[in-house]
Each structure stands twice: as structure tokens, then as C-alpha cells.
Amino acid sequence: MKLPPNLHIIEKRPETLPEKVRAVLGAAHWFSDRGAWKRDEFLEEVNDAVDAAHGQAHATDQHLTAMLISQIEVYVKCWTALQTEGLVRSFNSGQTPGKNPYLAIADKALGRAATLLSELGLSPKTRPPSRPNGKFAELLAGP
């Protein structure tokens, strides 16, 4: 029996999913490969997402996109540092354990990135509903 694409995830057979679906599943490539962060690729992904969600971008979106990229870059650098240094560090010549400062920086950058994604209409909550396509697209689009 052939399952619909969304159920292949449940069956743990992601290799049977269409390439387009597999490309957006899971974590970003830099999450597991520390050297994989590429700002130009991320810029292209954001531009494609804005175009897909809204049909066109406004000139001021480039500033929001630049801010988003800088915050994601800060987060990636902190994430990378946390992977090697850990969440707890020693201070005062090893006498005082404490939270790794990268944790607070990453948390702040993540919050700012989420806000910028919302401003660009790219978070799940702020994305417009998908546009209908196919032979009934004009009818479903309404007046």
C-alpha cells in the first residue's frame, strides 16, 4: 500500500519522500555540520521564501533580511562554540561554575531572529495561507 507523503515520516522512510519534501524536512544543514553555514545560501533561501509567501518583496525587506542574517550568524557561531565548550564553564581559576556566556548571546540572537522572521512573514504563524493552484485555482482564489 502506497502511503501519502506526510505518512512516510511516521513510517521512518524519508528516502521515499519526494526530493522537494525531503529538502525542507529536518534541521538546517549547519546544525550538524559546524562549517556548513553560508550566508549567501541563507540569503537565497530567505529571498525564495519571501517570494513564495508574498509573491514579491518590498525594497525595505532587504534591511530586515540583512538583520536576520546577522542574527542567525551570531546564533550559529554561539551554537558552534557551545558544542565544544559546553553549557557550563568555570570562572575564577576554576573555582566557580557558571553558565556559558554563549548561551545568553545565542538566546538573544534566536529571539531577534524569530521576531525578524515574523516581520518578513516567514514564521509558521505569520505565513499567508498557501495559494491554490490547478484547474480550480481561480475559483478558490475568490473574487
GROMACS .gro file of N, CA and C in nm:
model
  429
    1MET      N    1   0.085  -0.118   0.000
    1MET     CA    2   0.000   0.000   0.000
    1MET      C    3   0.089   0.124   0.000
    2LYS      N    4   0.062   0.217  -0.090
    2LYS     CA    5   0.140   0.340  -0.100
    2LYS      C    6   0.082   0.445  -0.006
    3LEU      N    7   0.166   0.494   0.084
    3LEU     CA    8   0.123   0.594   0.180
    3LEU      C    9   0.136   0.734   0.121
    4PRO      N   10   0.051   0.828   0.168
    4PRO     CA   11   0.072   0.967   0.126
    4PRO      C   12   0.205   1.017   0.181
    5PRO      N   13   0.266   1.119   0.115
    5PRO     CA   14   0.399   1.166   0.156
    5PRO      C   15   0.411   1.202   0.304
    6ASN      N   16   0.308   1.261   0.363
    6ASN     CA   17   0.319   1.302   0.503
    6ASN      C   18   0.325   1.183   0.598
    7LEU      N   19   0.279   1.067   0.557
    7LEU     CA   20   0.285   0.950   0.645
    7LEU      C   21   0.416   0.873   0.633
    8HIS      N   22   0.495   0.900   0.531
    8HIS     CA   23   0.624   0.834   0.520
    8HIS      C   24   0.715   0.872   0.637
    9ILE      N   25   0.694   0.990   0.692
    9ILE     CA   26   0.773   1.032   0.808
    9ILE      C   27   0.743   0.941   0.925
   10ILE      N   28   0.616   0.909   0.943
   10ILE     CA   29   0.576   0.822   1.054
   10ILE      C   30   0.635   0.683   1.035
   11GLU      N   31   0.639   0.637   0.913
   11GLU     CA   32   0.694   0.505   0.883
   11GLU      C   33   0.846   0.505   0.885
   12LYS      N   34   0.909   0.623   0.907
   12LYS     CA   35   1.055   0.639   0.913
   12LYS      C   36   1.121   0.595   0.783
   13ARG      N   37   1.060   0.635   0.673
   13ARG     CA   38   1.117   0.606   0.543
   13ARG      C   39   1.132   0.736   0.464
   14PRO      N   40   1.213   0.830   0.513
   14PRO     CA   41   1.224   0.959   0.445
   14PRO      C   42   1.281   0.948   0.305
   15GLU      N   43   1.354   0.840   0.276
   15GLU     CA   44   1.412   0.827   0.143
   15GLU      C   45   1.305   0.810   0.036
   16THR      N   46   1.183   0.772   0.075
   16THR     CA   47   1.077   0.755  -0.023
   16THR      C   48   1.001   0.885  -0.048
   17LEU      N   49   1.032   0.988   0.027
   17LEU     CA   50   0.965   1.116   0.006
   17LEU      C   51   1.018   1.185  -0.120
   18PRO      N   52   0.936   1.264  -0.184
   18PRO     CA   53   0.986   1.341  -0.298
   18PRO      C   54   1.100   1.433  -0.254
   19GLU      N   55   1.195   1.459  -0.345
   19GLU     CA   56   1.313   1.541  -0.313
   19GLU      C   57   1.272   1.678  -0.259
   20LYS      N   58   1.168   1.738  -0.317
   20LYS     CA   59   1.124   1.871  -0.274
   20LYS      C   60   1.080   1.869  -0.127
   21VAL      N   61   1.015   1.761  -0.086
   21VAL     CA   62   0.971   1.748   0.054
   21VAL      C   63   1.090   1.720   0.144
   22ARG      N   64   1.180   1.628   0.101
   22ARG     CA   65   1.298   1.596   0.182
   22ARG      C   66   1.386   1.717   0.205
   23ALA      N   67   1.390   1.808   0.107
   23ALA     CA   68   1.479   1.925   0.117
   23ALA      C   69   1.442   2.016   0.233
   24VAL      N   70   1.316   2.017   0.275
   24VAL     CA   71   1.276   2.110   0.381
   24VAL      C   72   1.250   2.041   0.514
   25LEU      N   73   1.269   1.910   0.520
   25LEU     CA   74   1.249   1.839   0.646
   25LEU      C   75   1.375   1.840   0.730
   26GLY      N   76   1.358   1.836   0.860
   26GLY     CA   77   1.471   1.825   0.949
   26GLY      C   78   1.536   1.960   0.979
   27ALA      N   79   1.652   1.953   1.039
   27ALA     CA   80   1.724   2.073   1.080
   27ALA      C   81   1.806   2.129   0.965
   28ALA      N   82   1.844   2.254   0.979
   28ALA     CA   83   1.930   2.319   0.880
   28ALA      C   84   2.063   2.245   0.872
   29HIS      N   85   2.125   2.249   0.755
   29HIS     CA   86   2.248   2.174   0.733
   29HIS      C   87   2.361   2.214   0.829
   30TRP      N   88   2.366   2.339   0.872
   30TRP     CA   89   2.474   2.384   0.961
   30TRP      C   90   2.456   2.331   1.104
   31PHE      N   91   2.338   2.277   1.135
   31PHE     CA   92   2.312   2.229   1.269
   31PHE      C   93   2.402   2.111   1.305
   32SER      N   94   2.427   2.025   1.208
   32SER     CA   95   2.511   1.909   1.235
   32SER      C   96   2.652   1.922   1.176
   33ASP      N   97   2.669   2.012   1.081
   33ASP     CA   98   2.800   2.034   1.019
   33ASP      C   99   2.843   2.176   1.053
   34ARG      N  100   2.933   2.188   1.148
   34ARG     CA  101   2.971   2.320   1.201
   34ARG      C  102   3.023   2.417   1.097
   35GLY      N  103   3.084   2.367   0.991
   35GLY     CA  104   3.140   2.456   0.890
   35GLY      C  105   3.047   2.483   0.773
   36ALA      N  106   2.923   2.438   0.782
   36ALA     CA  107   2.832   2.445   0.667
   36ALA      C  108   2.755   2.576   0.656
   37TRP      N  109   2.763   2.665   0.753
   37TRP     CA  110   2.688   2.792   0.746
   37TRP      C  111   2.741   2.876   0.631
   38LYS      N  112   2.650   2.916   0.542
   38LYS     CA  113   2.686   3.001   0.430
   38LYS      C  114   2.581   3.110   0.417
   39ARG      N  115   2.624   3.233   0.445
   39ARG     CA  116   2.527   3.343   0.447
   39ARG      C  117   2.463   3.365   0.311
   40ASP      N  118   2.537   3.346   0.201
   40ASP     CA  119   2.480   3.368   0.068
   40ASP      C  120   2.369   3.268   0.037
   41GLU      N  121   2.388   3.142   0.079
   41GLU     CA  122   2.283   3.041   0.061
   41GLU      C  123   2.161   3.076   0.143
   42PHE      N  124   2.183   3.122   0.266
   42PHE     CA  125   2.072   3.159   0.352
   42PHE      C  126   1.996   3.278   0.292
   43LEU      N  127   2.069   3.375   0.239
   43LEU     CA  128   2.006   3.490   0.174
   43LEU      C  129   1.916   3.444   0.059
   44GLU      N  130   1.965   3.351  -0.021
   44GLU     CA  131   1.886   3.299  -0.132
   44GLU      C  132   1.762   3.226  -0.081
   45GLU      N  133   1.777   3.148   0.026
   45GLU     CA  134   1.663   3.077   0.084
   45GLU      C  135   1.558   3.174   0.137
   46VAL      N  136   1.602   3.281   0.204
   46VAL     CA  137   1.508   3.381   0.256
   46VAL      C  138   1.438   3.451   0.141
   47ASN      N  139   1.512   3.491   0.040
   47ASN     CA  140   1.451   3.558  -0.074
   47ASN      C  141   1.349   3.469  -0.143
   48ASP      N  142   1.381   3.340  -0.159
   48ASP     CA  143   1.288   3.245  -0.220
   48ASP      C  144   1.163   3.230  -0.133
   49ALA      N  145   1.182   3.225  -0.001
   49ALA     CA  146   1.068   3.209   0.090
   49ALA      C  147   0.978   3.332   0.088
   50VAL      N  148   1.037   3.451   0.085
   50VAL     CA  149   0.957   3.574   0.079
   50VAL      C  150   0.879   3.576  -0.052
   51ASP      N  151   0.944   3.540  -0.160
   51ASP     CA  152   0.877   3.538  -0.290
   51ASP      C  153   0.763   3.436  -0.291
   52ALA      N  154   0.787   3.318  -0.236
   52ALA     CA  155   0.683   3.214  -0.232
   52ALA      C  156   0.566   3.254  -0.143
   53ALA      N  157   0.595   3.322  -0.033
   53ALA     CA  158   0.491   3.358   0.062
   53ALA      C  159   0.411   3.480   0.019
   54HIS      N  160   0.477   3.576  -0.045
   54HIS     CA  161   0.412   3.704  -0.073
   54HIS      C  162   0.407   3.742  -0.220
   55GLY      N  163   0.477   3.669  -0.304
   55GLY     CA  164   0.477   3.700  -0.446
   55GLY      C  165   0.581   3.802  -0.486
   56GLN      N  166   0.613   3.893  -0.399
   56GLN     CA  167   0.717   3.991  -0.426
   56GLN      C  168   0.765   4.049  -0.295
   57ALA      N  169   0.882   4.105  -0.299
   57ALA     CA  170   0.940   4.166  -0.178
   57ALA      C  171   0.936   4.318  -0.193
   58HIS      N  172   0.936   4.385  -0.082
   58HIS     CA  173   0.943   4.531  -0.079
   58HIS      C  174   1.089   4.568  -0.063
   59ALA      N  175   1.127   4.685  -0.111
   59ALA     CA  176   1.267   4.728  -0.104
   59ALA      C  177   1.320   4.729   0.039
   60THR      N  178   1.235   4.761   0.135
   60THR     CA  179   1.282   4.766   0.274
   60THR      C  180   1.306   4.627   0.333
   61ASP      N  181   1.255   4.524   0.267
   61ASP     CA  182   1.277   4.388   0.316
   61ASP      C  183   1.425   4.352   0.316
   62GLN      N  184   1.503   4.414   0.229
   62GLN     CA  185   1.645   4.383   0.225
   62GLN      C  186   1.714   4.418   0.357
   63HIS      N  187   1.666   4.521   0.425
   63HIS     CA  188   1.725   4.559   0.554
   63HIS      C  189   1.687   4.457   0.661
   64LEU      N  190   1.561   4.415   0.661
   64LEU     CA  191   1.518   4.312   0.755
   64LEU      C  192   1.593   4.181   0.729
   65THR      N  193   1.611   4.150   0.602
   65THR     CA  194   1.683   4.028   0.566
   65THR      C  195   1.828   4.035   0.614
   66ALA      N  196   1.892   4.149   0.598
   66ALA     CA  197   2.031   4.166   0.644
   66ALA      C  198   2.039   4.150   0.796
   67MET      N  199   1.942   4.208   0.868
   67MET     CA  200   1.940   4.193   1.014
   67MET      C  201   1.918   4.048   1.053
   68LEU      N  202   1.829   3.979   0.981
   68LEU     CA  203   1.803   3.838   1.009
   68LEU      C  204   1.930   3.755   0.988
   69ILE      N  205   1.998   3.779   0.878
   69ILE     CA  206   2.121   3.705   0.851
   69ILE      C  207   2.224   3.729   0.961
   70SER      N  208   2.237   3.853   1.006
   70SER     CA  209   2.338   3.880   1.111
   70SER      C  210   2.301   3.809   1.240
   71GLN      N  211   2.174   3.804   1.274
   71GLN     CA  212   2.133   3.737   1.398
   71GLN      C  213   2.148   3.585   1.388
   72ILE      N  214   2.116   3.529   1.272
   72ILE     CA  215   2.134   3.385   1.253
   72ILE      C  216   2.283   3.352   1.259
   73GLU      N  217   2.365   3.439   1.202
   73GLU     CA  218   2.509   3.416   1.204
   73GLU      C  219   2.563   3.419   1.348
   74VAL      N  220   2.515   3.512   1.429
   74VAL     CA  221   2.554   3.516   1.570
   74VAL      C  222   2.512   3.387   1.639
   75TYR      N  223   2.389   3.343   1.612
   75TYR     CA  224   2.338   3.220   1.673
   75TYR      C  225   2.424   3.099   1.633
   76VAL      N  226   2.457   3.089   1.505
   76VAL     CA  227   2.537   2.976   1.456
   76VAL      C  228   2.674   2.975   1.523
   77LYS      N  229   2.737   3.092   1.534
   77LYS     CA  230   2.868   3.099   1.600
   77LYS      C  231   2.858   3.057   1.746
   78CYS      N  232   2.754   3.101   1.813
   78CYS     CA  233   2.735   3.062   1.954
   78CYS      C  234   2.707   2.912   1.965
   79TRP      N  235   2.623   2.860   1.877
   79TRP     CA  236   2.590   2.718   1.877
   79TRP      C  237   2.718   2.635   1.859
   80THR      N  238   2.801   2.676   1.766
   80THR     CA  239   2.926   2.607   1.741
   80THR      C  240   3.016   2.610   1.865
   81ALA      N  241   3.025   2.725   1.928
   81ALA     CA  242   3.108   2.738   2.049
   81ALA      C  243   3.052   2.652   2.163
   82LEU      N  244   2.921   2.649   2.176
   82LEU     CA  245   2.859   2.570   2.282
   82LEU      C  246   2.884   2.420   2.262
   83GLN      N  247   2.894   2.376   2.138
   83GLN     CA  248   2.919   2.235   2.111
   83GLN      C  249   3.057   2.192   2.161
   84THR      N  250   3.153   2.282   2.158
   84THR     CA  251   3.288   2.246   2.202
   84THR      C  252   3.312   2.282   2.349
   85GLU      N  253   3.253   2.392   2.395
   85GLU     CA  254   3.279   2.438   2.532
   85GLU      C  255   3.179   2.386   2.634
   86GLY      N  256   3.060   2.349   2.592
   86GLY     CA  257   2.957   2.302   2.684
   86GLY      C  258   2.875   2.417   2.743
   87LEU      N  259   2.772   2.380   2.815
   87LEU     CA  260   2.680   2.479   2.872
   87LEU      C  261   2.733   2.544   3.000
   88VAL      N  262   2.818   2.471   3.072
   88VAL     CA  263   2.872   2.521   3.199
   88VAL      C  264   3.021   2.544   3.183
   89ARG      N  265   3.067   2.658   3.233
   89ARG     CA  266   3.210   2.692   3.229
   89ARG      C  267   3.258   2.721   3.370
   90SER      N  268   3.386   2.718   3.386
   90SER     CA  269   3.447   2.751   3.515
   90SER      C  270   3.503   2.892   3.507
   91PHE      N  271   3.480   2.966   3.614
   91PHE     CA  272   3.531   3.103   3.625
   91PHE      C  273   3.616   3.113   3.752
   92ASN      N  274   3.688   3.222   3.768
   92ASN     CA  275   3.773   3.244   3.886
   92ASN      C  276   3.872   3.130   3.906
   93SER      N  277   3.951   3.104   3.803
   93SER     CA  278   4.053   2.999   3.808
   93SER      C  279   3.995   2.862   3.841
   94GLY      N  280   3.875   2.834   3.788
   94GLY     CA  281   3.813   2.704   3.807
   94GLY      C  282   3.736   2.688   3.936
   95GLN      N  283   3.726   2.792   4.017
   95GLN     CA  284   3.659   2.783   4.147
   95GLN      C  285   3.507   2.798   4.139
   96THR      N  286   3.459   2.870   4.036
   96THR     CA  287   3.317   2.900   4.028
   96THR      C  288   3.259   2.849   3.897
   97PRO      N  289   3.166   2.753   3.904
   97PRO     CA  290   3.098   2.710   3.781
   97PRO      C  291   2.988   2.811   3.747
   98GLY      N  292   2.964   2.825   3.619
   98GLY     CA  293   2.859   2.916   3.577
   98GLY      C  294   2.815   2.888   3.435
   99LYS      N  295   2.709   2.954   3.398
   99LYS     CA  296   2.652   2.938   3.265
   99LYS      C  297   2.747   2.995   3.160
  100ASN      N  298   2.766   2.924   3.052
  100ASN     CA  299   2.849   2.970   2.943
  100ASN      C  300   2.788   3.098   2.884
  101PRO      N  301   2.863   3.206   2.870
  101PRO     CA  302   2.809   3.332   2.818
  101PRO      C  303   2.751   3.318   2.676
  102TYR      N  304   2.800   3.220   2.599
  102TYR     CA  305   2.746   3.200   2.465
  102TYR      C  306   2.598   3.161   2.469
  103LEU      N  307   2.554   3.102   2.580
  103LEU     CA  308   2.415   3.061   2.592
  103LEU      C  309   2.323   3.183   2.592
  104ALA      N  310   2.357   3.285   2.667
  104ALA     CA  311   2.274   3.407   2.671
  104ALA      C  312   2.277   3.481   2.538
  105ILE      N  313   2.394   3.483   2.474
  105ILE     CA  314   2.406   3.551   2.345
  105ILE      C  315   2.322   3.477   2.240
  106ALA      N  316   2.331   3.345   2.240
  106ALA     CA  317   2.254   3.264   2.145
  106ALA      C  318   2.104   3.283   2.167
  107ASP      N  319   2.063   3.286   2.293
  107ASP     CA  320   1.922   3.303   2.326
  107ASP      C  321   1.869   3.437   2.275
  108LYS      N  322   1.945   3.541   2.295
  108LYS     CA  323   1.906   3.675   2.248
  108LYS      C  324   1.899   3.680   2.095
  109ALA      N  325   1.999   3.622   2.028
  109ALA     CA  326   2.001   3.621   1.882
  109ALA      C  327   1.884   3.539   1.826
  110LEU      N  328   1.852   3.429   1.892
  110LEU     CA  329   1.741   3.345   1.848
  110LEU      C  330   1.608   3.420   1.860
  111GLY      N  331   1.589   3.493   1.968
  111GLY     CA  332   1.467   3.573   1.985
  111GLY      C  333   1.456   3.681   1.879
  112ARG      N  334   1.568   3.747   1.851
  112ARG     CA  335   1.566   3.851   1.748
  112ARG      C  336   1.539   3.791   1.610
  113ALA      N  337   1.598   3.675   1.581
  113ALA     CA  338   1.576   3.610   1.452
  113ALA      C  339   1.429   3.571   1.436
  114ALA      N  340   1.368   3.520   1.543
  114ALA     CA  341   1.227   3.483   1.537
  114ALA      C  342   1.140   3.605   1.510
  115THR      N  343   1.173   3.718   1.573
  115THR     CA  344   1.099   3.842   1.550
  115THR      C  345   1.114   3.887   1.405
  116LEU      N  346   1.235   3.880   1.352
  116LEU     CA  347   1.258   3.921   1.214
  116LEU      C  348   1.189   3.828   1.115
  117LEU      N  349   1.187   3.698   1.143
  117LEU     CA  350   1.114   3.605   1.058
  117LEU      C  351   0.966   3.640   1.055
  118SER      N  352   0.912   3.677   1.170
  118SER     CA  353   0.771   3.718   1.176
  118SER      C  354   0.748   3.845   1.097
  119GLU      N  355   0.839   3.941   1.110
  119GLU     CA  356   0.826   4.066   1.036
  119GLU      C  357   0.826   4.043   0.885
  120LEU      N  358   0.904   3.945   0.841
  120LEU     CA  359   0.910   3.912   0.699
  120LEU      C  360   0.795   3.819   0.657
  121GLY      N  361   0.713   3.777   0.754
  121GLY     CA  362   0.602   3.688   0.723
  121GLY      C  363   0.646   3.547   0.693
  122LEU      N  364   0.755   3.503   0.757
  122LEU     CA  365   0.810   3.371   0.727
  122LEU      C  366   0.799   3.271   0.841
  123SER      N  367   0.742   3.312   0.953
  123SER     CA  368   0.724   3.214   1.059
  123SER      C  369   0.593   3.140   1.030
  124PRO      N  370   0.577   3.019   1.083
  124PRO     CA  371   0.454   2.945   1.055
  124PRO      C  372   0.327   3.023   1.091
  125LYS      N  373   0.334   3.100   1.196
  125LYS     CA  374   0.218   3.176   1.241
  125LYS      C  375   0.186   3.294   1.149
  126THR      N  376   0.288   3.353   1.088
  126THR     CA  377   0.265   3.474   1.008
  126THR      C  378   0.265   3.449   0.858
  127ARG      N  379   0.287   3.325   0.815
  127ARG     CA  380   0.283   3.295   0.672
  127ARG      C  381   0.140   3.308   0.621
  128PRO      N  382   0.125   3.365   0.503
  128PRO     CA  383  -0.010   3.367   0.446
  128PRO      C  384  -0.051   3.226   0.406
  129PRO      N  385  -0.181   3.201   0.397
  129PRO     CA  386  -0.224   3.068   0.354
  129PRO      C  387  -0.169   3.038   0.214
  130SER      N  388  -0.143   2.912   0.186
  130SER     CA  389  -0.088   2.878   0.055
  130SER      C  390  -0.188   2.912  -0.055
  131ARG      N  391  -0.132   2.952  -0.167
  131ARG     CA  392  -0.215   2.990  -0.281
  131ARG      C  393  -0.264   2.863  -0.351
  132PRO      N  394  -0.392   2.860  -0.385
  132PRO     CA  395  -0.441   2.743  -0.457
  132PRO      C  396  -0.383   2.740  -0.598
  133ASN      N  397  -0.364   2.620  -0.650
  133ASN     CA  398  -0.319   2.607  -0.789
  133ASN      C  399  -0.397   2.494  -0.853
  134GLY      N  400  -0.379   2.477  -0.979
  134GLY     CA  401  -0.452   2.374  -1.050
  134GLY      C  402  -0.571   2.433  -1.122
  135LYS      N  403  -0.659   2.345  -1.171
  135LYS     CA  404  -0.770   2.393  -1.254
  135LYS      C  405  -0.876   2.470  -1.176
  136PHE      N  406  -0.881   2.457  -1.043
  136PHE     CA  407  -0.979   2.529  -0.965
  136PHE      C  408  -0.919   2.649  -0.891
  137ALA      N  409  -0.794   2.683  -0.923
  137ALA     CA  410  -0.725   2.791  -0.853
  137ALA      C  411  -0.800   2.923  -0.861
  138GLU      N  412  -0.850   2.957  -0.978
  138GLU     CA  413  -0.921   3.085  -0.995
  138GLU      C  414  -1.049   3.086  -0.911
  139LEU      N  415  -1.120   2.977  -0.910
  139LEU     CA  416  -1.243   2.967  -0.832
  139LEU      C  417  -1.215   2.976  -0.682
  140LEU      N  418  -1.112   2.904  -0.635
  140LEU     CA  419  -1.079   2.903  -0.494
  140LEU      C  420  -1.018   3.035  -0.447
  141ALA      N  421  -0.959   3.111  -0.539
  141ALA     CA  422  -0.898   3.239  -0.502
  141ALA      C  423  -1.003   3.341  -0.461
  142GLY      N  424  -1.126   3.322  -0.506
  142GLY     CA  425  -1.233   3.415  -0.469
  142GLY      C  426  -1.239   3.535  -0.561
  143PRO      N  427  -1.326   3.632  -0.525
  143PRO     CA  428  -1.346   3.747  -0.612
  143PRO      C  429  -1.225   3.838  -0.619
   0.00000   0.00000   0.00000
